[in-house]
Amino acid sequence: MELKANHKNCSGCSTCRLACAIENFAEVNVSKSLLRIEARFPAPGDYRIHLCDQCGVCADNCPEDAIQLQQGAYIVDPETCTGCMICVEVCPYDVMFAHKNSDIPVKCNLCGECARVCPRNAIGWDTDPESEVA
Amino acid sequence: MFGYAGSILQVDLSHETVSREPLPDVLVKDFIGGRGFVAKMLYDEIPRGIGPYDPQNMLIVATGPLTGHFLPASGKTHFGTKSPATGGYADSNMGGHFGPHLKYAGYDVLVITGKAQRPSYLFIDDDNVEIRPAVEYWGQGAIRAEKNFKDHLGEDYQVVTIGPAGENRVRYACISHDFGRQAGRTGVGAVMGSKNLKAIAVRGSQSIPVADLKAAYAKGKEAYQKVMAKPGFDGWTPEGTAGITNWTNEVGVFPTRNFQTSHAAHYKNINGKAVLERLKITDKGCFGCPTPCGKYGHVRTSSGSAYVEGPEYETIALFGGNCVLKTIEEVAYANYVCDELGIDTISAGVVLGWAIECYQKGILSRDEIGREIDFSDLDSIVYLLDKIAGREGIGDLLAEGVKIAAEKTGNGSERFAIQVKGLEWSGYECRNAPSMMLAYLTADVGAHHNRAWVLGHDIAGAWTNVHDLIASETEIEPQPKAVVSERSAEYVIASQHKRSLFDALGNCRLQMMELGFEEEHYAELYSLITGVTKTWADLLTVSERIWHLTRAFSIREIDGFGRHFDLPPARLTEEPIADGPNQGHVIPAADIHDLLSWYYTARGWNENGIPTKETLLNNGLPEVVADFEARGLL
């Protein structure tokens, strides 16, 4: 399963981003979020949700093979990762993050908390017929 | 200190210094945050008698303990200053994302004093704080400038800006953010402009500490579910505040033609449904909001086309009603022009209504204005807004606000300058709504509905959440004359306290006010986040303290301040409503004075509206007693 965005439902509230930071880092701090909301204003006047769709480009480009598929999600192994951040550069959706004060990159682990908290059903699972491609 | 970032950022633009101070425990304990911080810091730190554009005036940007946390709509930011509109206490708040990010950068409060030598902007990236040149942005519209700053700095910066109106010290210039959110009222944008400050950009990457994160997060999630289970979640949210337009017309409280009339025959052409069907591209929510009232869209008119957020109800009332623009497209375009120029749509709608009436009565001439102007004429509106923002020609008079403009113009125009204390009246006719009338008269910042909204008491007889109040279609029929009673004081004070508490907490009130989400949830979240256990009733004691203190500030700053400053213009006490469901109704001056007396008594103020020594001491304000006694004010 993968997370899918229904962009037209998004109102840019960032509830998903804060929940992501709390769930994964136990921090009230949206800069720790593992997804992005792009606010496209003034034109065209809408939001785009940028989620990891577990495409694996990060793993394919990791020189240390430090990113492995585990139960549907690509996970960074902190022991193997050298922090070269090549994966951050190559991610096609800019959702591989180099957080401030973190030596290694971080990414979505498919925990699904963003989808659970979104008050507008703007993030769902790929089984949801309303969802679009991320 | 849990719930707070823990610091105040002090910026002196004159001396180009930046310093960080710990947030004092006593400030947190006695004033909570947001509006409370503004009230206390303005009273304590502004030298008495300075002008609003004196470099010593402060521009305070304050968040609250709930700002940026996981609960519905925790995105509020408060801007406080000594007001260019009234000369007294001022604060104005905005939604969006700025406040949360200020806290993530490590600051609960930002205090700006002094005046930059050249146009500048304040750059904040966690501990890296810089006063940077902004010469190339000066003169740009507020929305254009925000876009340019974000393009330059990056999408993850949150930016507030002023437009040309703020640069030129229009007394009702606003501070803008998120391409359509404003701290609109009381002229905070003019003070920012007087400091040569075009913008503030912030990015934060720090965590806000929480006393019990696990429990607070669970409670926050529960709060979202409860808000989403309210009937108003699906019933109110789609149209947002614009959804009240039908109701205000059907019950006859919609100001039209500069408050000469109170019903718009064209109201279904400018209502929430029209916004949805003819303008909207997307819902636009503030930080953490499950019920986005922002409707972002695109409009085309003969005057031009634009992307614009809104119009929300107040803009519909003041431009669609007071200036009688007859289509939602025309209202939206006027909204866009105001947003780009950085002008408050409420004050602008009142000022323009007054100017058009002056022209029709021959008080202002075509030569003075520079062209013909009329109600229902978008070209007139756009022409005047441009003149105001640039303070050109007639715009220099109108930029002063309707009170000063009427005093300068004379010829009876003061009678229909619709304001209190110098702040223009927002979008509710009150000549058959004594409680709401009292709310406008006693609002500390002047005639603004956000300090207390008690129309439900006047129309329905009791507090009712807005969704339930407006949910059913109402027949347009004559309304009975409202009874003027002491109960109005009780309703108004309760609403004033409720709203100032939301503003102190740094959270939006609309989930409570519009949908009926219960207040006690906020006290529970406050307790889990801060680790200080309080009930809603406990927290309300701070609201009462705030109301005495903001009153005290205006008494100290404005010579002769008292009951006289709480009176409406003559039109609202002497001219019965000319049309609509409330035709023939008016609240005479004698009844107005009774309402004020009941209110003062309930507040513990004397007959001139001055808090008594006992009241100040009972509310933990001995420093005000000492100050008042030293100045001979008690």
GROMACS .gro file of C-alpha atoms in nm, chain A residues 10-15 18-19 22-23 26-31 37 39 41-47 100 113 117 119-120, chain B residues 68-69 97 104 126 147 179 204-208 213 217 221 224 228 233 281-289 292 296 307:
model
   60
   10CYS     CA    1  -0.626   2.005   0.083
   11SER     CA    2  -0.671   2.343   0.253
   12GLY     CA    3  -0.308   2.379   0.358
   13CYS     CA    4  -0.372   2.353   0.732
   14SER     CA    5  -0.061   2.142   0.801
   15THR     CA    6  -0.239   1.923   1.056
   18LEU     CA    7   0.244   1.844   1.274
   19ALA     CA    8   0.102   1.497   1.340
   22ILE     CA    9   0.477   1.425   1.679
   23GLU     CA   10   0.428   1.063   1.574
   26ALA     CA   11   0.781   1.323   1.951
   27GLU     CA   12   0.826   1.691   1.871
   28VAL     CA   13   0.580   1.978   1.826
   29ASN     CA   14   0.774   2.110   1.530
   30VAL     CA   15   0.645   2.101   1.172
   31SER     CA   16   0.994   2.138   1.029
   37ILE     CA   17   0.246   2.095   0.141
   39ALA     CA   18   0.099   2.645  -0.127
   41PHE     CA   19  -0.036   3.142  -0.435
   42PRO     CA   20  -0.140   3.384  -0.571
   43ALA     CA   21  -0.163   3.173  -0.890
   44PRO     CA   22  -0.286   2.911  -0.957
   45GLY     CA   23  -0.428   2.938  -0.606
   46ASP     CA   24  -0.421   2.584  -0.474
   47TYR     CA   25  -0.224   2.330  -0.270
  100LYS     CA   26   1.862   2.052   1.082
  113GLU     CA   27  -0.058   0.915   1.075
  117VAL     CA   28  -0.552   1.298   1.116
  119PRO     CA   29  -0.972   1.648   0.862
  120ARG     CA   30  -1.052   1.671   0.493
  202GLY     CA   31   0.143   2.599   1.706
  203HIS     CA   32   0.022   2.297   1.905
  231HIS     CA   33   0.092   3.019   0.976
  238TYR     CA   34   0.911   2.710   1.624
  260ASP     CA   35   1.587   3.039   1.455
  281LYS     CA   36   0.534   3.639  -0.319
  313PHE     CA   37  -0.195   3.583   0.043
  338GLY     CA   38   1.168   2.788   1.272
  339SER     CA   39   1.305   2.440   1.328
  340GLN     CA   40   1.273   2.398   1.704
  341SER     CA   41   1.035   2.198   1.913
  342ILE     CA   42   0.786   2.354   2.155
  347LEU     CA   43   0.282   1.522   2.491
  351TYR     CA   44  -0.175   1.465   2.135
  355LYS     CA   45  -0.698   1.422   1.806
  358TYR     CA   46  -1.059   1.725   1.590
  362MET     CA   47  -1.582   1.715   1.279
  367PHE     CA   48  -1.866   2.095   1.016
  415ILE     CA   49  -1.083   2.759  -0.646
  416THR     CA   50  -0.992   2.609  -0.310
  417ASP     CA   51  -1.071   2.614   0.059
  418LYS     CA   52  -0.786   2.781   0.242
  419GLY     CA   53  -0.722   2.699   0.603
  420CYS     CA   54  -0.506   2.850   0.873
  421PHE     CA   55  -0.264   2.639   1.074
  422GLY     CA   56  -0.434   2.332   1.218
  423CYS     CA   57  -0.782   2.433   1.106
  426PRO     CA   58  -1.135   2.644   0.668
  430TYR     CA   59  -0.957   3.139  -0.242
  441TYR     CA   60  -0.675   3.604  -0.761
   0.00000   0.00000   0.00000
